[in-house]
C-alpha cells in the first residue's frame, strides 16, 4: 500500500455528482491535539442536529458534549475500546450520542436510534461544512458512560463522535497513517437497490 501524504483530500469516488460537503466527508483518525473548536462553531454544529427530522417530531437525540481537557472528555475517552483509544484523545471534542426512547411511560419510541443517527449525520455534515472533521465510533463501553453521566429511563448511548481538525500528516504514527491510507470504498450503488423499478 502507498502511504498517503495528504489527508486533506480523501474525497469519495462517486457514481453520480454529490454535494461537495458530502463527497469530502471522511472519518480521519489523525487529529491536531492542539486545535480548539470555538464555542460558536460548536453551537452551529449542534444546532444542525437539533433541526434534523424525527418521527412525530419526538426529537429523541441527546448529546453529552465534552471538550479536550475536561473531565467529561476523559470519561468518554476512557470508555473507548480497541484502537479508538489510541487516536481519539487528539480530537478537540468528543460527544456521546444518546437516544432517549421515551414515547409513553410503557411504550418505547421505535425510531429513537434511527432519528439519533439522522441527527448525527446532520451534525457531521454541518461540521464538514465548517471545516471540522468527524469520526463516529461504536467501540466504547455504553454501560460505563451511562453510569458516569447518570443516564436513566430509556436513555442509551448509541455512539460516540470525535470532532477535530486534521493533524499534519507528517506527525501521524505509522499505525494511524496506515489506516488513513486505506482506500475509501463502497459497495456499488446497484447492490444497495433491492428494487429500482
Ligand atoms: C455507528 C458507527 C460506528 C463506527 N465505529 C467505529 C469505531 O469504533 N472505530 C473506528 O475507527 N471507526 C468507526 N466507524 C467509522 C466507520 O468505520 C467509517 O465511517 C467507514 O469505514 C466509512 O469510512 P468513511 O467515514 O471515511 O467514509 C463507525 C461508524 C459508524 C457510523
PDB file of C-alpha atoms and ligand atoms in Angstrom:
ATOM      1  CA  UNK A   1       0.000   0.000   0.000  1.00  0.00           C
ATOM      2  CA  UNK A   2       1.220   3.504  -0.808  1.00  0.00           C
ATOM      3  CA  UNK A   3       1.047   5.686   2.287  1.00  0.00           C
ATOM      4  CA  UNK A   4      -0.703   8.961   1.716  1.00  0.00           C
ATOM      5  CA  UNK A   5       0.997  12.316   2.049  1.00  0.00           C
ATOM      6  CA  UNK A   6      -2.193  14.397   2.047  1.00  0.00           C
ATOM      7  CA  UNK A   7      -5.116  13.796   4.369  1.00  0.00           C
ATOM      8  CA  UNK A   8      -6.948  16.931   3.306  1.00  0.00           C
ATOM      9  CA  UNK A   9      -8.371  15.401   0.158  1.00  0.00           C
ATOM     10  CA  UNK A  10      -9.911  11.953   0.617  1.00  0.00           C
ATOM     11  CA  UNK A  11     -12.985  12.757  -1.469  1.00  0.00           C
ATOM     12  CA  UNK A  12     -15.316   9.940  -2.440  1.00  0.00           C
ATOM     13  CA  UNK A  13     -15.076   8.480  -5.939  1.00  0.00           C
ATOM     14  CA  UNK A  14     -18.812   8.831  -6.564  1.00  0.00           C
ATOM     15  CA  UNK A  15     -21.018   7.207  -9.233  1.00  0.00           C
ATOM     16  CA  UNK A  16     -23.033  10.438  -9.524  1.00  0.00           C
ATOM     17  CA  UNK A  17     -22.327  14.049  -8.570  1.00  0.00           C
ATOM     18  CA  UNK A  18     -22.829  14.865  -4.870  1.00  0.00           C
ATOM     19  CA  UNK A  19     -22.862  17.981  -2.742  1.00  0.00           C
ATOM     20  CA  UNK A  20     -19.174  18.752  -2.244  1.00  0.00           C
ATOM     21  CA  UNK A  21     -19.567  18.620   1.540  1.00  0.00           C
ATOM     22  CA  UNK A  22     -20.956  15.085   1.351  1.00  0.00           C
ATOM     23  CA  UNK A  23     -18.257  13.881  -1.038  1.00  0.00           C
ATOM     24  CA  UNK A  24     -15.452  15.378   1.049  1.00  0.00           C
ATOM     25  CA  UNK A  25     -16.591  13.978   4.423  1.00  0.00           C
ATOM     26  CA  UNK A  26     -14.492  11.074   5.634  1.00  0.00           C
ATOM     27  CA  UNK A  27     -13.542   9.653   9.022  1.00  0.00           C
ATOM     28  CA  UNK A  28      -9.974  10.594   9.961  1.00  0.00           C
ATOM     29  CA  UNK A  29      -8.044   9.345  12.978  1.00  0.00           C
ATOM     30  CA  UNK A  30      -5.201  11.866  12.786  1.00  0.00           C
ATOM     31  CA  UNK A  31      -6.311  14.947  14.715  1.00  0.00           C
ATOM     32  CA  UNK A  32      -4.366  18.032  15.756  1.00  0.00           C
ATOM     33  CA  UNK A  33      -4.033  17.686  19.544  1.00  0.00           C
ATOM     34  CA  UNK A  34      -3.735  21.463  19.930  1.00  0.00           C
ATOM     35  CA  UNK A  35      -6.735  22.521  17.843  1.00  0.00           C
ATOM     36  CA  UNK A  36      -9.740  24.042  19.587  1.00  0.00           C
ATOM     37  CA  UNK A  37     -13.249  24.351  18.132  1.00  0.00           C
ATOM     38  CA  UNK A  38     -14.701  27.686  19.190  1.00  0.00           C
ATOM     39  CA  UNK A  39     -17.996  27.629  21.060  1.00  0.00           C
ATOM     40  CA  UNK A  40     -19.914  29.466  18.371  1.00  0.00           C
ATOM     41  CA  UNK A  41     -18.925  26.920  15.689  1.00  0.00           C
ATOM     42  CA  UNK A  42     -19.679  24.038  18.036  1.00  0.00           C
ATOM     43  CA  UNK A  43     -23.110  25.535  18.715  1.00  0.00           C
ATOM     44  CA  UNK A  44     -23.738  25.731  14.957  1.00  0.00           C
ATOM     45  CA  UNK A  45     -22.806  22.069  14.573  1.00  0.00           C
ATOM     46  CA  UNK A  46     -25.140  21.054  17.418  1.00  0.00           C
ATOM     47  CA  UNK A  47     -27.902  23.256  16.002  1.00  0.00           C
ATOM     48  CA  UNK A  48     -27.738  21.203  12.795  1.00  0.00           C
ATOM     49  CA  UNK A  49     -28.519  18.117  14.883  1.00  0.00           C
ATOM     50  CA  UNK A  50     -31.431  19.900  16.572  1.00  0.00           C
ATOM     51  CA  UNK A  51     -33.073  20.635  13.217  1.00  0.00           C
ATOM     52  CA  UNK A  52     -32.884  17.073  11.920  1.00  0.00           C
ATOM     53  CA  UNK A  53     -36.253  15.483  11.232  1.00  0.00           C
ATOM     54  CA  UNK A  54     -37.591  12.851  13.619  1.00  0.00           C
ATOM     55  CA  UNK A  55     -40.588  10.556  13.842  1.00  0.00           C
ATOM     56  CA  UNK A  56     -43.619  12.549  15.061  1.00  0.00           C
ATOM     57  CA  UNK A  57     -41.094  15.306  15.903  1.00  0.00           C
ATOM     58  CA  UNK A  58     -40.285  13.404  19.108  1.00  0.00           C
ATOM     59  CA  UNK A  59     -36.656  14.606  18.943  1.00  0.00           C
ATOM     60  CA  UNK A  60     -35.062  11.677  20.815  1.00  0.00           C
ATOM     61  CA  UNK A  61     -31.436  12.754  20.213  1.00  0.00           C
ATOM     62  CA  UNK A  62     -29.409  13.859  23.256  1.00  0.00           C
ATOM     63  CA  UNK A  63     -25.730  14.772  23.333  1.00  0.00           C
ATOM     64  CA  UNK A  64     -23.060  14.649  26.024  1.00  0.00           C
ATOM     65  CA  UNK A  65     -20.635  17.268  24.695  1.00  0.00           C
ATOM     66  CA  UNK A  66     -17.097  17.314  26.049  1.00  0.00           C
ATOM     67  CA  UNK A  67     -14.074  19.428  25.142  1.00  0.00           C
ATOM     68  CA  UNK A  68     -10.497  18.088  25.280  1.00  0.00           C
ATOM     69  CA  UNK A  69      -9.056  18.794  28.735  1.00  0.00           C
ATOM     70  CA  UNK A  70     -12.394  18.464  30.557  1.00  0.00           C
ATOM     71  CA  UNK A  71     -13.260  15.667  32.979  1.00  0.00           C
ATOM     72  CA  UNK A  72     -16.095  14.585  30.707  1.00  0.00           C
ATOM     73  CA  UNK A  73     -13.736  14.236  27.754  1.00  0.00           C
ATOM     74  CA  UNK A  74     -11.503  11.963  29.832  1.00  0.00           C
ATOM     75  CA  UNK A  75     -14.530   9.907  30.859  1.00  0.00           C
ATOM     76  CA  UNK A  76     -15.606   9.371  27.254  1.00  0.00           C
ATOM     77  CA  UNK A  77     -12.039   8.673  26.142  1.00  0.00           C
ATOM     78  CA  UNK A  78     -11.605   6.136  28.948  1.00  0.00           C
ATOM     79  CA  UNK A  79     -14.730   4.316  27.719  1.00  0.00           C
ATOM     80  CA  UNK A  80     -13.352   3.811  24.199  1.00  0.00           C
ATOM     81  CA  UNK A  81     -12.220   0.351  23.203  1.00  0.00           C
ATOM     82  CA  UNK A  82      -9.573  -1.067  20.889  1.00  0.00           C
ATOM     83  CA  UNK A  83      -7.667   1.277  18.585  1.00  0.00           C
ATOM     84  CA  UNK A  84     -10.167   4.106  19.214  1.00  0.00           C
ATOM     85  CA  UNK A  85      -8.322   4.876  22.438  1.00  0.00           C
ATOM     86  CA  UNK A  86      -5.046   5.365  20.563  1.00  0.00           C
ATOM     87  CA  UNK A  87      -6.174   8.292  18.422  1.00  0.00           C
ATOM     88  CA  UNK A  88      -9.352   9.887  19.817  1.00  0.00           C
ATOM     89  CA  UNK A  89      -7.548  11.740  22.616  1.00  0.00           C
ATOM     90  CA  UNK A  90      -6.293  14.211  19.988  1.00  0.00           C
ATOM     91  CA  UNK A  91      -9.802  15.199  18.947  1.00  0.00           C
ATOM     92  CA  UNK A  92     -10.983  18.645  20.040  1.00  0.00           C
ATOM     93  CA  UNK A  93     -14.402  17.406  21.129  1.00  0.00           C
ATOM     94  CA  UNK A  94     -15.895  14.022  21.982  1.00  0.00           C
ATOM     95  CA  UNK A  95     -19.667  13.673  22.022  1.00  0.00           C
ATOM     96  CA  UNK A  96     -21.596  10.691  23.362  1.00  0.00           C
ATOM     97  CA  UNK A  97     -24.738  10.362  21.254  1.00  0.00           C
ATOM     98  CA  UNK A  98     -27.726   9.310  23.332  1.00  0.00           C
ATOM     99  CA  UNK A  99     -31.110   8.055  22.139  1.00  0.00           C
ATOM    100  CA  UNK A 100     -33.945   8.763  24.538  1.00  0.00           C
ATOM    101  CA  UNK A 101     -36.621   6.267  23.537  1.00  0.00           C
ATOM    102  CA  UNK A 102     -39.291   7.685  25.835  1.00  0.00           C
ATOM    103  CA  UNK A 103     -42.584   7.838  23.941  1.00  0.00           C
ATOM    104  CA  UNK A 104     -45.073   6.948  26.636  1.00  0.00           C
ATOM    105  CA  UNK A 105     -44.265   5.527  30.080  1.00  0.00           C
ATOM    106  CA  UNK A 106     -44.987   1.997  28.910  1.00  0.00           C
ATOM    107  CA  UNK A 107     -44.020   2.363  25.255  1.00  0.00           C
ATOM    108  CA  UNK A 108     -40.659   2.823  23.547  1.00  0.00           C
ATOM    109  CA  UNK A 109     -40.099   5.071  20.557  1.00  0.00           C
ATOM    110  CA  UNK A 110     -39.084   2.509  17.917  1.00  0.00           C
ATOM    111  CA  UNK A 111     -37.431   5.197  15.786  1.00  0.00           C
ATOM    112  CA  UNK A 112     -35.215   6.670  18.511  1.00  0.00           C
ATOM    113  CA  UNK A 113     -31.929   5.204  17.235  1.00  0.00           C
ATOM    114  CA  UNK A 114     -32.868   5.946  13.623  1.00  0.00           C
ATOM    115  CA  UNK A 115     -33.578   9.574  14.479  1.00  0.00           C
ATOM    116  CA  UNK A 116     -30.419   9.909  16.565  1.00  0.00           C
ATOM    117  CA  UNK A 117     -28.388   8.612  13.616  1.00  0.00           C
ATOM    118  CA  UNK A 118     -30.035  11.135  11.359  1.00  0.00           C
ATOM    119  CA  UNK A 119     -29.271  13.945  13.802  1.00  0.00           C
ATOM    120  CA  UNK A 120     -25.631  12.840  13.977  1.00  0.00           C
ATOM    121  CA  UNK A 121     -25.493  12.748  10.169  1.00  0.00           C
ATOM    122  CA  UNK A 122     -26.709  16.345  10.061  1.00  0.00           C
ATOM    123  CA  UNK A 123     -24.173  17.272  12.734  1.00  0.00           C
ATOM    124  CA  UNK A 124     -21.325  15.642  10.816  1.00  0.00           C
ATOM    125  CA  UNK A 125     -22.199  17.345   7.536  1.00  0.00           C
ATOM    126  CA  UNK A 126     -22.540  20.759   9.194  1.00  0.00           C
ATOM    127  CA  UNK A 127     -19.166  20.122  10.848  1.00  0.00           C
ATOM    128  CA  UNK A 128     -17.615  19.263   7.482  1.00  0.00           C
ATOM    129  CA  UNK A 129     -19.041  22.499   6.090  1.00  0.00           C
ATOM    130  CA  UNK A 130     -17.381  24.378   8.981  1.00  0.00           C
ATOM    131  CA  UNK A 131     -14.005  22.770   8.193  1.00  0.00           C
ATOM    132  CA  UNK A 132     -14.219  20.313  11.098  1.00  0.00           C
ATOM    133  CA  UNK A 133     -13.726  16.591  10.589  1.00  0.00           C
ATOM    134  CA  UNK A 134     -15.687  13.908  12.412  1.00  0.00           C
ATOM    135  CA  UNK A 135     -15.296  10.224  13.198  1.00  0.00           C
ATOM    136  CA  UNK A 136     -18.140   8.169  14.633  1.00  0.00           C
ATOM    137  CA  UNK A 137     -17.420   5.212  16.897  1.00  0.00           C
ATOM    138  CA  UNK A 138     -19.306   2.157  18.069  1.00  0.00           C
ATOM    139  CA  UNK A 139     -16.316   0.837  20.017  1.00  0.00           C
ATOM    140  CA  UNK A 140     -16.965   2.076  23.564  1.00  0.00           C
ATOM    141  CA  UNK A 141     -18.398   0.887  26.873  1.00  0.00           C
ATOM    142  CA  UNK A 142     -22.009   2.132  26.856  1.00  0.00           C
ATOM    143  CA  UNK A 143     -22.738   0.909  30.390  1.00  0.00           C
ATOM    144  CA  UNK A 144     -19.734   2.798  31.778  1.00  0.00           C
ATOM    145  CA  UNK A 145     -20.896   6.010  30.111  1.00  0.00           C
ATOM    146  CA  UNK A 146     -24.482   5.558  31.319  1.00  0.00           C
ATOM    147  CA  UNK A 147     -23.203   5.250  34.890  1.00  0.00           C
ATOM    148  CA  UNK A 148     -20.684   8.081  34.623  1.00  0.00           C
ATOM    149  CA  UNK A 149     -23.196  10.553  33.178  1.00  0.00           C
ATOM    150  CA  UNK A 150     -26.187   9.404  35.241  1.00  0.00           C
ATOM    151  CA  UNK A 151     -28.348   8.288  32.340  1.00  0.00           C
ATOM    152  CA  UNK A 152     -31.643   6.716  33.237  1.00  0.00           C
ATOM    153  CA  UNK A 153     -35.014   5.650  31.930  1.00  0.00           C
ATOM    154  CA  UNK A 154     -34.883   4.870  28.237  1.00  0.00           C
ATOM    155  CA  UNK A 155     -31.646   6.786  27.567  1.00  0.00           C
ATOM    156  CA  UNK A 156     -28.997   4.720  25.753  1.00  0.00           C
ATOM    157  CA  UNK A 157     -25.585   5.810  24.454  1.00  0.00           C
ATOM    158  CA  UNK A 158     -25.633   4.564  20.865  1.00  0.00           C
ATOM    159  CA  UNK A 159     -22.387   6.019  19.526  1.00  0.00           C
ATOM    160  CA  UNK A 160     -19.543   8.431  20.183  1.00  0.00           C
ATOM    161  CA  UNK A 161     -18.337  11.012  17.682  1.00  0.00           C
ATOM    162  CA  UNK A 162     -14.958  12.749  17.608  1.00  0.00           C
ATOM    163  CA  UNK A 163     -14.707  16.254  16.146  1.00  0.00           C
ATOM    164  CA  UNK A 164     -11.454  17.951  15.326  1.00  0.00           C
ATOM    165  CA  UNK A 165      -9.020  19.453  12.881  1.00  0.00           C
ATOM    166  CA  UNK A 166      -6.653  17.362  10.779  1.00  0.00           C
ATOM    167  CA  UNK A 167      -3.109  16.879  12.037  1.00  0.00           C
ATOM    168  CA  UNK A 168      -0.135  17.422   9.753  1.00  0.00           C
ATOM    169  CA  UNK A 169       0.245  14.056   8.035  1.00  0.00           C
ATOM    170  CA  UNK A 170       3.980  14.082   8.858  1.00  0.00           C
ATOM    171  CA  UNK A 171       3.136  13.844  12.570  1.00  0.00           C
ATOM    172  CA  UNK A 172       0.935  10.736  12.338  1.00  0.00           C
ATOM    173  CA  UNK A 173       2.016   7.444  13.915  1.00  0.00           C
ATOM    174  CA  UNK A 174       2.647   4.576  11.464  1.00  0.00           C
ATOM    175  CA  UNK A 175      -0.487   2.830  12.785  1.00  0.00           C
ATOM    176  CA  UNK A 176      -2.699   5.851  12.112  1.00  0.00           C
ATOM    177  CA  UNK A 177      -1.030   6.647   8.785  1.00  0.00           C
ATOM    178  CA  UNK A 178      -1.628   3.113   7.535  1.00  0.00           C
ATOM    179  CA  UNK A 179      -5.326   3.360   8.382  1.00  0.00           C
ATOM    180  CA  UNK A 180      -5.626   6.818   6.811  1.00  0.00           C
ATOM    181  CA  UNK A 181      -4.046   5.393   3.636  1.00  0.00           C
ATOM    182  CA  UNK A 182      -6.621   2.639   3.216  1.00  0.00           C
ATOM    183  CA  UNK A 183      -8.673   3.431   0.116  1.00  0.00           C
ATOM    184  CA  UNK A 184     -12.233   4.573   0.828  1.00  0.00           C
ATOM    185  CA  UNK A 185     -14.590   2.087  -0.785  1.00  0.00           C
ATOM    186  CA  UNK A 186     -18.309   1.467  -1.075  1.00  0.00           C
ATOM    187  CA  UNK A 187     -20.490  -1.295  -2.473  1.00  0.00           C
ATOM    188  CA  UNK A 188     -21.745  -0.438  -5.960  1.00  0.00           C
ATOM    189  CA  UNK A 189     -24.959   1.598  -5.841  1.00  0.00           C
ATOM    190  CA  UNK A 190     -26.760  -1.162  -7.736  1.00  0.00           C
ATOM    191  CA  UNK A 191     -26.098  -3.583  -4.874  1.00  0.00           C
ATOM    192  CA  UNK A 192     -27.965  -1.284  -2.472  1.00  0.00           C
ATOM    193  CA  UNK A 193     -31.094  -1.030  -4.590  1.00  0.00           C
ATOM    194  CA  UNK A 194     -33.283  -4.004  -3.764  1.00  0.00           C
ATOM    195  CA  UNK A 195     -35.726  -2.589  -6.295  1.00  0.00           C
ATOM    196  CA  UNK A 196     -35.380   0.257  -8.761  1.00  0.00           C
ATOM    197  CA  UNK A 197     -38.470  -0.055 -10.979  1.00  0.00           C
TER     198      UNK A 197
HETATM  199  C1  LIG B   1     -22.163   3.676  14.007  1.00  0.00           C
HETATM  200  C2  LIG B   1     -20.717   3.731  13.578  1.00  0.00           C
HETATM  201  C3  LIG B   1     -19.755   3.101  14.350  1.00  0.00           C
HETATM  202  C4  LIG B   1     -18.406   3.182  13.992  1.00  0.00           C
HETATM  203  N1  LIG B   1     -17.458   2.633  14.822  1.00  0.00           N
HETATM  204  C5  LIG B   1     -16.155   2.882  14.593  1.00  0.00           C
HETATM  205  C6  LIG B   1     -15.183   2.545  15.563  1.00  0.00           C
HETATM  206  O1  LIG B   1     -15.472   2.058  16.655  1.00  0.00           O
HETATM  207  N2  LIG B   1     -13.877   2.804  15.247  1.00  0.00           N
HETATM  208  C7  LIG B   1     -13.497   3.382  14.074  1.00  0.00           C
HETATM  209  O2  LIG B   1     -12.301   3.612  13.872  1.00  0.00           O
HETATM  210  N3  LIG B   1     -14.420   3.745  13.154  1.00  0.00           N
HETATM  211  C8  LIG B   1     -15.732   3.527  13.382  1.00  0.00           C
HETATM  212  N4  LIG B   1     -16.676   3.953  12.480  1.00  0.00           N
HETATM  213  C9  LIG B   1     -16.260   4.632  11.237  1.00  0.00           C
HETATM  214  C10 LIG B   1     -16.510   3.729  10.027  1.00  0.00           C
HETATM  215  O3  LIG B   1     -15.581   2.665  10.032  1.00  0.00           O
HETATM  216  C11 LIG B   1     -16.393   4.587   8.743  1.00  0.00           C
HETATM  217  O4  LIG B   1     -17.434   5.531   8.720  1.00  0.00           O
HETATM  218  C12 LIG B   1     -16.475   3.710   7.482  1.00  0.00           C
HETATM  219  O5  LIG B   1     -15.360   2.861   7.407  1.00  0.00           O
HETATM  220  C13 LIG B   1     -16.538   4.540   6.219  1.00  0.00           C
HETATM  221  O6  LIG B   1     -15.429   5.399   6.142  1.00  0.00           O
HETATM  222  P1  LIG B   1     -15.628   6.971   5.869  1.00  0.00           P
HETATM  223  O7  LIG B   1     -16.487   7.512   7.001  1.00  0.00           O
HETATM  224  O8  LIG B   1     -14.236   7.544   5.892  1.00  0.00           O
HETATM  225  O9  LIG B   1     -16.303   7.116   4.570  1.00  0.00           O
HETATM  226  C14 LIG B   1     -18.023   3.867  12.807  1.00  0.00           C
HETATM  227  C15 LIG B   1     -19.009   4.498  12.025  1.00  0.00           C
HETATM  228  C16 LIG B   1     -20.333   4.448  12.407  1.00  0.00           C
HETATM  229  C17 LIG B   1     -21.368   5.182  11.569  1.00  0.00           C
END
